[in-house]
Coordinates of C-alpha atoms in Angstrom, one line a residue:
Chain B
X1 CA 149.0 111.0 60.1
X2 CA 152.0 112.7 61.5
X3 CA 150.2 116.0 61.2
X4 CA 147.0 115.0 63.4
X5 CA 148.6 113.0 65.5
X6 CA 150.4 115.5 68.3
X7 CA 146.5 117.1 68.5
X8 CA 144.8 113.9 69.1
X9 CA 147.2 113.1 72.0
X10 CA 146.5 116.4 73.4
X11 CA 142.8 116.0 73.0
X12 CA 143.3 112.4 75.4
X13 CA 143.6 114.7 77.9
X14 CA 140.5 116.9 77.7
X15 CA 138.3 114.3 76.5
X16 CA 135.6 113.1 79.4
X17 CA 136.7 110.3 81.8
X18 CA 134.3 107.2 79.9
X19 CA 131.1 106.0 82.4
X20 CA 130.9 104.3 85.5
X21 CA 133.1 101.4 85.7
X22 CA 131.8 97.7 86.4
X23 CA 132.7 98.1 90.1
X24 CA 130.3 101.3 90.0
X25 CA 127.8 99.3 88.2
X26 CA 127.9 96.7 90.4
X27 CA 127.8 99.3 93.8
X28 CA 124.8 100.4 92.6
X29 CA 123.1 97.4 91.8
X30 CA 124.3 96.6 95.5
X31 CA 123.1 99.4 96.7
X32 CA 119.3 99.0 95.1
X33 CA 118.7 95.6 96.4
X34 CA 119.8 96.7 99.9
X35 CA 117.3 99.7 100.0
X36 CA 114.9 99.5 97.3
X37 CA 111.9 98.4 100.5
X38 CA 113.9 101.3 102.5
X39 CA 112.8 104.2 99.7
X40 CA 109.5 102.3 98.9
X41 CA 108.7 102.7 102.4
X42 CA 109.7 106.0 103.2
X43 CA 108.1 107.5 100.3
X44 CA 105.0 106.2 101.4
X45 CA 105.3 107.3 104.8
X46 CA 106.0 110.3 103.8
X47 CA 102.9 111.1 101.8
X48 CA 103.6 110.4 98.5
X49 CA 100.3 108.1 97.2
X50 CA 100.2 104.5 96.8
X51 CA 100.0 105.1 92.5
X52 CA 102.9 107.3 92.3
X53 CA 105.1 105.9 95.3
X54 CA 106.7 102.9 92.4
X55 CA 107.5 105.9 89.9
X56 CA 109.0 108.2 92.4
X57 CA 110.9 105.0 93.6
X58 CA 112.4 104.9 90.6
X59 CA 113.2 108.9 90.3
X60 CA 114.6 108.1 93.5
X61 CA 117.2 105.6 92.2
X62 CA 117.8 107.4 88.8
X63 CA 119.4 110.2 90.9
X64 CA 121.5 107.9 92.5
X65 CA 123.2 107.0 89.3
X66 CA 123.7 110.1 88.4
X67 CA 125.5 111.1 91.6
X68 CA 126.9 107.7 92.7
X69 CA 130.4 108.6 91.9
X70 CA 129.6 111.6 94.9
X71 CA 127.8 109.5 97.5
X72 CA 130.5 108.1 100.1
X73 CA 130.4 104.8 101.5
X74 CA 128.2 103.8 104.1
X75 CA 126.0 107.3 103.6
X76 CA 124.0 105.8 101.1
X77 CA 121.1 105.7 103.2
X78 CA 121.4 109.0 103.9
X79 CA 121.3 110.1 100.6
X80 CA 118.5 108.0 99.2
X81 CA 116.2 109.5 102.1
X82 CA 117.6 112.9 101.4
X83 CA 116.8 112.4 97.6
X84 CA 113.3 111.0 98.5
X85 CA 112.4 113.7 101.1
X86 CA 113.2 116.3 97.5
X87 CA 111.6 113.4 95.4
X88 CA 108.3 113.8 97.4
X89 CA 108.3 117.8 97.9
X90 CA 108.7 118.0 94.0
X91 CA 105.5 115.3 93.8
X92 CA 103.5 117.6 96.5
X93 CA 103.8 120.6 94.5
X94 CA 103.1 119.4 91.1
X95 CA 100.1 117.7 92.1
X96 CA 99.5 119.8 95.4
X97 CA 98.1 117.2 97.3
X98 CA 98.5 119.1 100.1
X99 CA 94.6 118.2 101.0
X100 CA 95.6 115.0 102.8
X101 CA 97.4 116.7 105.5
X102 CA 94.7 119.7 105.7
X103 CA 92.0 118.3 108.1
X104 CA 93.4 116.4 110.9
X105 CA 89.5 116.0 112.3
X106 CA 88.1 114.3 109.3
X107 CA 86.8 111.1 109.1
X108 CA 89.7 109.1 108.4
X109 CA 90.5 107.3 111.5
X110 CA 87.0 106.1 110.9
X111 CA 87.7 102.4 112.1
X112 CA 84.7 101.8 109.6
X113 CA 87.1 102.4 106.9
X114 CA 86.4 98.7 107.5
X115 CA 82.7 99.2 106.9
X116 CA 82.6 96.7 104.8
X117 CA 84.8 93.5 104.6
X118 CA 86.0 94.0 101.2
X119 CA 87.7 97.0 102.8
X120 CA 89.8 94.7 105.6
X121 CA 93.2 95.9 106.1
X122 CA 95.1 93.7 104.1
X123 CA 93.0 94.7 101.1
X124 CA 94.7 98.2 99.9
X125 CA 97.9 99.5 101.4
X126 CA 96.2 102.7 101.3
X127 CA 93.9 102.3 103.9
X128 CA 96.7 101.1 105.9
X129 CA 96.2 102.5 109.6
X130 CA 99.3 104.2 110.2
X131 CA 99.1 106.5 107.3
X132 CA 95.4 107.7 107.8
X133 CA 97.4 108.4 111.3
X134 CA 100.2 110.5 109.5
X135 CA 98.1 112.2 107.7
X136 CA 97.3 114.0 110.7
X137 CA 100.9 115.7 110.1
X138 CA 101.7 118.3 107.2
X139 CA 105.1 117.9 105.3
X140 CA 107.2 119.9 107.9
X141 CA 106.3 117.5 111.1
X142 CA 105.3 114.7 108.8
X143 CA 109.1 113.7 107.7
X144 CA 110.8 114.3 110.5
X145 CA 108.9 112.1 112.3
X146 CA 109.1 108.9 110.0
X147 CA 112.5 109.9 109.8
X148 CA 112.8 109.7 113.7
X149 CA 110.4 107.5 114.8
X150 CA 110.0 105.1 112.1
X151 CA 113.7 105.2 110.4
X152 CA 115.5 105.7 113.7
X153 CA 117.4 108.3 112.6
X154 CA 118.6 110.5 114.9
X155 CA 117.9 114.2 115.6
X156 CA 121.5 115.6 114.2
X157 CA 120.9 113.1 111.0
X158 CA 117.7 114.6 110.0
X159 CA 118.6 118.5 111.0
X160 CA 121.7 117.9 108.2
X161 CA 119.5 115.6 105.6
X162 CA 116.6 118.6 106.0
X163 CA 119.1 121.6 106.2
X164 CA 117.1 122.4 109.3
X165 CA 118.9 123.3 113.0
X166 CA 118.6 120.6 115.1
X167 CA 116.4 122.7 117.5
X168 CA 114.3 123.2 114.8
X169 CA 113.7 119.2 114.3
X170 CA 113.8 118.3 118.1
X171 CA 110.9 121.1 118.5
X172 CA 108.6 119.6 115.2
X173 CA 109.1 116.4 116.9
X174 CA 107.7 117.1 120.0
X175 CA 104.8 118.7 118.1
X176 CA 104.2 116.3 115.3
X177 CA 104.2 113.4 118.7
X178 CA 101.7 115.4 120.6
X179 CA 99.0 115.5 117.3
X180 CA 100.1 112.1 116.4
X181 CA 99.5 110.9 120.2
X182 CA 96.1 112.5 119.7
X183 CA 95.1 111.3 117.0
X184 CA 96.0 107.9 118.4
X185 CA 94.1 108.3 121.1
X186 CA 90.8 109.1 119.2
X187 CA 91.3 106.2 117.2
X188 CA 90.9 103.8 120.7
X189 CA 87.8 105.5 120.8
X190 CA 85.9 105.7 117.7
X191 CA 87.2 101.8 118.0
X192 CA 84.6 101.8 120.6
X193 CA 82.2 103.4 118.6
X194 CA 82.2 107.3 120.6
X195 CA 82.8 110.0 118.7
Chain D
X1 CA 118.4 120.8 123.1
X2 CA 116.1 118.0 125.0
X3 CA 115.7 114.8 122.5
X4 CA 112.7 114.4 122.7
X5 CA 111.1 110.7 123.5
X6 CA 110.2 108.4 121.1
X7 CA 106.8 107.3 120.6
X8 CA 107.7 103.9 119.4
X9 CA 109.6 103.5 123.0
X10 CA 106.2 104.7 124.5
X11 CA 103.6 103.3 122.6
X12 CA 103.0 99.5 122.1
X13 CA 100.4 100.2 119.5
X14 CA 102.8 102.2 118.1
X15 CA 105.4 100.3 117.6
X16 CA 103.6 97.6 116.5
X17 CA 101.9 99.6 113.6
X18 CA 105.6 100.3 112.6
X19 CA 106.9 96.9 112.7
X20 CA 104.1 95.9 110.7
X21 CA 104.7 98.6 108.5
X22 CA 108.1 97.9 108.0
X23 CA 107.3 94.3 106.6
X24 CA 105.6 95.9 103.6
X25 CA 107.5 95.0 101.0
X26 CA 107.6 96.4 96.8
X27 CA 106.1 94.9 94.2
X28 CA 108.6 92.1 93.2
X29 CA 108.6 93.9 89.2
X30 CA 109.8 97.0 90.9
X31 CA 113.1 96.0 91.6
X32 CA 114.1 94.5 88.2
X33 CA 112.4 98.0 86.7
X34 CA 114.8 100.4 88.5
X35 CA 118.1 98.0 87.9
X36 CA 116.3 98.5 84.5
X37 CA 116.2 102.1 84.7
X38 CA 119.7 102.5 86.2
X39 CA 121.2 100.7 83.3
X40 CA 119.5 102.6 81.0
X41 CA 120.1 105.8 82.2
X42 CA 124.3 104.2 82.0
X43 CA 123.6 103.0 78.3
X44 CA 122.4 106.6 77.7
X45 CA 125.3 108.3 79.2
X46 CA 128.3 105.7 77.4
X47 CA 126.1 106.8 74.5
X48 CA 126.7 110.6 75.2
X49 CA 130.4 110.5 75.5
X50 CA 130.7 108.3 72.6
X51 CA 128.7 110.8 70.7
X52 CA 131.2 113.8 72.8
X53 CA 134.3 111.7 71.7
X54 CA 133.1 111.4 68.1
X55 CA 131.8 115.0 67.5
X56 CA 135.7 115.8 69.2
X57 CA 137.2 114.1 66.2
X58 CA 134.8 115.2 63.5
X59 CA 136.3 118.7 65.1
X60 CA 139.9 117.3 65.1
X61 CA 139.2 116.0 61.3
X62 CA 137.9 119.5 60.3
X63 CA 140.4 121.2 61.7
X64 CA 142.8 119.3 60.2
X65 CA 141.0 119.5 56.7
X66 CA 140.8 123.1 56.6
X67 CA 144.4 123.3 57.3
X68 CA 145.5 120.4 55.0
X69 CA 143.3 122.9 51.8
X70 CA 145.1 126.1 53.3
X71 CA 148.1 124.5 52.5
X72 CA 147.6 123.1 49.3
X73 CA 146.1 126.7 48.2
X74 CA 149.2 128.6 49.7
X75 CA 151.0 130.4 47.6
X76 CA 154.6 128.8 46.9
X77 CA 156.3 132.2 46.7
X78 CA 155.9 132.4 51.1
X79 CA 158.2 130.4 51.2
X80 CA 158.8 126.9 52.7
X81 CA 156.4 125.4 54.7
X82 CA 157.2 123.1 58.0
X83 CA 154.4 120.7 56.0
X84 CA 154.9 120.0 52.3
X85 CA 152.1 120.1 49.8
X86 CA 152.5 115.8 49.3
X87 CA 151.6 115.9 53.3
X88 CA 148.4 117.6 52.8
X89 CA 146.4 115.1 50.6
X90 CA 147.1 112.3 53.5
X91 CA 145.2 114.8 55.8
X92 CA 142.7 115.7 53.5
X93 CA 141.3 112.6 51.6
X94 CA 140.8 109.9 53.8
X95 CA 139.0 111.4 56.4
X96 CA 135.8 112.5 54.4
X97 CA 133.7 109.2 55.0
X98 CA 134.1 109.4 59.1
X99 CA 133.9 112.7 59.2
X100 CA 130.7 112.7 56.6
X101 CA 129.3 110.3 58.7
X102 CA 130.1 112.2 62.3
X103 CA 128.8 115.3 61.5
X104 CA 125.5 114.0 60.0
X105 CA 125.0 112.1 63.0
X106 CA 124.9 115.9 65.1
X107 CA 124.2 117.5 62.0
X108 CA 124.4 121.1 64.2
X109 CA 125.1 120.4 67.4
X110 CA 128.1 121.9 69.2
X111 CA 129.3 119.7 72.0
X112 CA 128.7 122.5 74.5
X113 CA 124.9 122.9 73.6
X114 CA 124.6 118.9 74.2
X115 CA 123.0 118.3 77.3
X116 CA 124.7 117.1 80.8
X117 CA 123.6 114.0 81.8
X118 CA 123.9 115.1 85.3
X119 CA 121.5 118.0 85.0
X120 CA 118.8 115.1 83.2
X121 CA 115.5 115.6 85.5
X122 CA 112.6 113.4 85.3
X123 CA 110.9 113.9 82.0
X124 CA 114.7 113.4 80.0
X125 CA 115.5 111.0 81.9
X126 CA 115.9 107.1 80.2
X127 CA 113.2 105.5 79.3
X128 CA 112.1 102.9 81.7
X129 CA 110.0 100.2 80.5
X130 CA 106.4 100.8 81.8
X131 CA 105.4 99.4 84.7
X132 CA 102.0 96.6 84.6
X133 CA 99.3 98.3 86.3
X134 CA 98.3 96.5 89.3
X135 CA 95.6 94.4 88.4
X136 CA 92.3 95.4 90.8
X137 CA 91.8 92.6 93.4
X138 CA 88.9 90.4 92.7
X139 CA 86.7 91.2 95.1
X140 CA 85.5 88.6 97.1
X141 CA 81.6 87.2 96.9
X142 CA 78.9 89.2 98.5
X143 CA 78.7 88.8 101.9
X144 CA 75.6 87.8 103.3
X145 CA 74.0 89.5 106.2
X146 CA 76.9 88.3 108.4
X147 CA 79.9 88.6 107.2
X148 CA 82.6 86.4 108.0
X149 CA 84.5 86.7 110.9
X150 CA 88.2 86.8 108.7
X151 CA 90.4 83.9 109.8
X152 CA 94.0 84.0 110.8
X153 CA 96.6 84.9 108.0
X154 CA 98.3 81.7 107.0
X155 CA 101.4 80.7 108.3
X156 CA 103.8 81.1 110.7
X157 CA 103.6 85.1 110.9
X158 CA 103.3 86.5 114.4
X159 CA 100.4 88.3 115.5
X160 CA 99.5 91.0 113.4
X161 CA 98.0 94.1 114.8
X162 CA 96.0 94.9 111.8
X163 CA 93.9 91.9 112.4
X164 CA 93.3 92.4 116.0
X165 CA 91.9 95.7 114.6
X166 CA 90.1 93.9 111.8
X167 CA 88.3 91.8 114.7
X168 CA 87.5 94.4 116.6
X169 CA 86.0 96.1 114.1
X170 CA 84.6 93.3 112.7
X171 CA 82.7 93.1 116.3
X172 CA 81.7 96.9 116.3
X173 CA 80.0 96.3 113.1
X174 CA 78.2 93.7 114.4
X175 CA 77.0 95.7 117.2
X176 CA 76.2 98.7 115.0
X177 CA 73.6 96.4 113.4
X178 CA 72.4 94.8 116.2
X179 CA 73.8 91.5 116.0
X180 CA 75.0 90.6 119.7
X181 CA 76.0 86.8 118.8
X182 CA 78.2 88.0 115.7
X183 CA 79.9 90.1 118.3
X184 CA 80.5 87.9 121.0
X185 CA 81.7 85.5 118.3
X186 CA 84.0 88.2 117.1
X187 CA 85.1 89.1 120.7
X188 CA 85.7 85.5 121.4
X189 CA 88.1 84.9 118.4
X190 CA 89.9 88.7 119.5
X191 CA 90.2 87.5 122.9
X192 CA 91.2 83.9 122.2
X193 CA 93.9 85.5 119.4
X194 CA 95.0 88.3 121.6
X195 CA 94.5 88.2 125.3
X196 CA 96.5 90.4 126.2
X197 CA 95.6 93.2 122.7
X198 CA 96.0 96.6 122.0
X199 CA 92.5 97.0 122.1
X200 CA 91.5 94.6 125.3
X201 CA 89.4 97.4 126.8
X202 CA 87.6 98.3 124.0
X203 CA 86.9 94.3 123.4
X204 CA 85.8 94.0 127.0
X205 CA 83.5 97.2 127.0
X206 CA 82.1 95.6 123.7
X207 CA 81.3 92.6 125.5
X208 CA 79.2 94.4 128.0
X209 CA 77.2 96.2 125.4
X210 CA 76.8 93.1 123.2
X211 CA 75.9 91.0 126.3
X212 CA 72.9 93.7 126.9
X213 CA 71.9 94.2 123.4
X214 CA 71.3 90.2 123.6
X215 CA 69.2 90.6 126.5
X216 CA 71.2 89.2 128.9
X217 CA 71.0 91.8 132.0
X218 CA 72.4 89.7 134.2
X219 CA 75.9 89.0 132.6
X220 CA 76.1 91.9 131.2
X221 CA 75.8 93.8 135.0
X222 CA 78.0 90.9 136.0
X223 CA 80.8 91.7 133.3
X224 CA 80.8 95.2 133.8
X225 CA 81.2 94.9 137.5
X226 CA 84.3 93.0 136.6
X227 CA 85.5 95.6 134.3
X228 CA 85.3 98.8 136.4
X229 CA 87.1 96.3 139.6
X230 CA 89.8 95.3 137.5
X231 CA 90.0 98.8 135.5
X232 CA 88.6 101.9 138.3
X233 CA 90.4 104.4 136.0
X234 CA 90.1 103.4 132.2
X235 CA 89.3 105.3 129.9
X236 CA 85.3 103.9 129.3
X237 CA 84.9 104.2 133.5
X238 CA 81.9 106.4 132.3
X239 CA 80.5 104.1 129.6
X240 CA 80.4 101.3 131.5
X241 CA 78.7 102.8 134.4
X242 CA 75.9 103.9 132.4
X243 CA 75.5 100.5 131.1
X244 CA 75.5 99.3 134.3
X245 CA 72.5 101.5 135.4
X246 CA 71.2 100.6 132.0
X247 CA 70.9 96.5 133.3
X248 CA 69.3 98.3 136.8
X249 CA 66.8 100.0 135.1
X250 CA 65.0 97.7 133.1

């Protein structure tokens, strides 16, 4: 069709590049397997609950295909945190489980959250110790501080993931180490019974 | 700015709470579900752009039509046209099935009002195949009045400091209730297990007080002599003073 065909070759040019190619497909496949335990983890430890940590896991690694074409080498980590740290705000304020951070002095770091044995430790994840410890931290000194102490990122890394000044982060951190520190400390003791 | 310390440098208790926490691992499903996801959210978006390219053409083909009748209904007296009237039916009868097809497809949709993949949130995004709920544990068989002192995890895992904590709480319970011989049994398999534990002190100072709750005075006085020698400035200097004078007393 002589008279179509000048205006189809024009429209090659405007039409959208086609999807991710196979090595894109394969990156992010890559890219899952290396971090899926990663952004498990760090949802967790940031607050979002054991029955909504798999689904946000997965919101998590949706974004990343959205965006992988953006995300540069070797910063992947990087951005999966940084998505998860938005993942997990946008979780706190549609279910505004803001309660679990609210009462630091409650009776969570009850040891006898083992009253009974069904309730050992290996049992749920959820009564894992170290988050009835974090959740002695709201949001602001709460993820900085898995960031830093448990991810090892470092102080610069966090101020850019968070969009916060770097003073900003090194000064939670000292604060969210002193209540953590605290809140350790009264764990040694209601181990030991004393209140 | 002063970077500040880290706690997992400073704490042993600490750090061991984050190795261990570290070794949780996702459900093995979880994996396959987001490669699942991922792929599906791809589908869906070669789907778009084949739907883009195709409503394209259906505009190309209409385009093309509507000039291909203008031509054919021009009036010969304007004069000669660049396309002559036998071009127009090539343009004008063949592509009715494609371009029937095409635009029922996206009956009214314009390819600007279609929407960008890249703005998809959470409730457009693909479907994902639902996830099996975790099935609830089965709980174990009612414990009797003493529970059992858990054993070791199987295999060659090291030390876990979730089970030191599961002993020693395992031995304040016992106390709690009374029961001096389940906590010494406790103590002994905490102290055989972890001799050097997070929570030595606390195991020792339990000793004292299950020692006395069994009647012993004697070792228990005896005990917590040793414990304030070999720890003047612990934490539970107080406690175990006043069980001291507590074996004194009686």
């Amino acid at each position: 069709m002589p008279a179509t065909s000048p205006t189809f070759a024009g429209r090659e040019n405007v039409l959208p590049s086609m999807p991710r190619s196979r090595t894109g497909e394969k990156r992010q496949e890559e890219i899952a397997k290396a971090h899926l335990g990663d952004v498990w983890r760090f949802l967790r430890a940031v607050g979002v609950p054991p029955e909504a940590v798999d689904d946000a896991t997965q919101e998590v690694f949706l974004v990343l295909a959205r965006k992988l074409d953006n995300v540069q080498p070797g910063a992947e980590k990087s951005f999966l945190f940084s998505t998860a740290v938005n993942v997990s705000r946008e979780l706190r304020r549609k279910h505004t489980r803001e309660e679990l951070a609210d009462d630091p002095d409650d009776e969570r770091l009850e040891p006898a959250l083992l009253s009974t044995p069904e309730d050992s430790f290996d049992r749920k994840e959820e009564q894992g110790l170290l988050m009835r410890l974090l959740e002695g931290l709201d949001a602001d000194l709460r993820t900085p501080f898995v960031l830093y102490e448990i991810e090892g990122q470092s102080v610069n890394e966090i101020a850019a993931m968070l969009g916060v000044p770097a003073g900003t982060i090194a000064s939670r951190l000292r604060r969210a180490r002193e209540k953590f520190e605290a809140r350790l400390q009264r764990l040694h003791l209601k181990m030991r019974g004393e209140r | 700015m002063k970077v500040p310390r880290r706690l997992v440098d400073d704490s042993e208790l600490f750090a061991e709470l984050v190795d261990d926490f570290r070794h949780r691992e996702p459900p093995p499903k979880l994996l396959a579900d987001v490669l699942q996801g991922m792929a599906s959210h791809r589908d869906a978006a070669v789907s778009q752009q084949w739907r883009r390219i195709a409503l394209a053409l259906a505009g190309v083909g209409c385009v093309a039509a509507l000039t291909g009748i203008a031509i054919v209904r021009a009036p010969n007296h304007e004069g000669p046209s660049a396309m002559t009237v036998a071009d127009a039916p090539a343009v004008v009868s063949p592509p009715p099935v494609p371009l029937t097809s095409a635009t029922e497809a996206v009956p009214s949709v314009s390819i600007d009002a279609l929407p960008d993949s890249k703005s998809a949130t959470l409730s457009r995004r693909a479907p994902v195949p639902p996830r099996v709920a975790a099935a609830p544990s089965s709980a174990p068989p009612p414990s009797s009045e003493s529970p059992p002192i858990p054993t070791a995890p199987a295999g060659p895992s090291k030390p876990s400091v979730r089970r030191e904590i599961e002993l020693i709480a395992q031995a304040r319970r016992a106390l709690t209730r009374g029961d001096g011989r389940a906590c010494l049994t406790a103590l002994d398999l905490h102290d055989s297990e972890y001799p050097t534990g997070q929570f030595a002190l606390e195991a020792k100072v339990m000793r004292v007080e299950a020692t006395l709750a069994g009647g012993d005075r004697a070792g228990a006085r005896a005990l917590a002599l040793e414990y304030l020698a070999k720890h003047p400035a612990s934490p539970y200097d107080a406690r175990v003073r006043s069980l001291l004078s507590s074996t004194e007393d009686r």
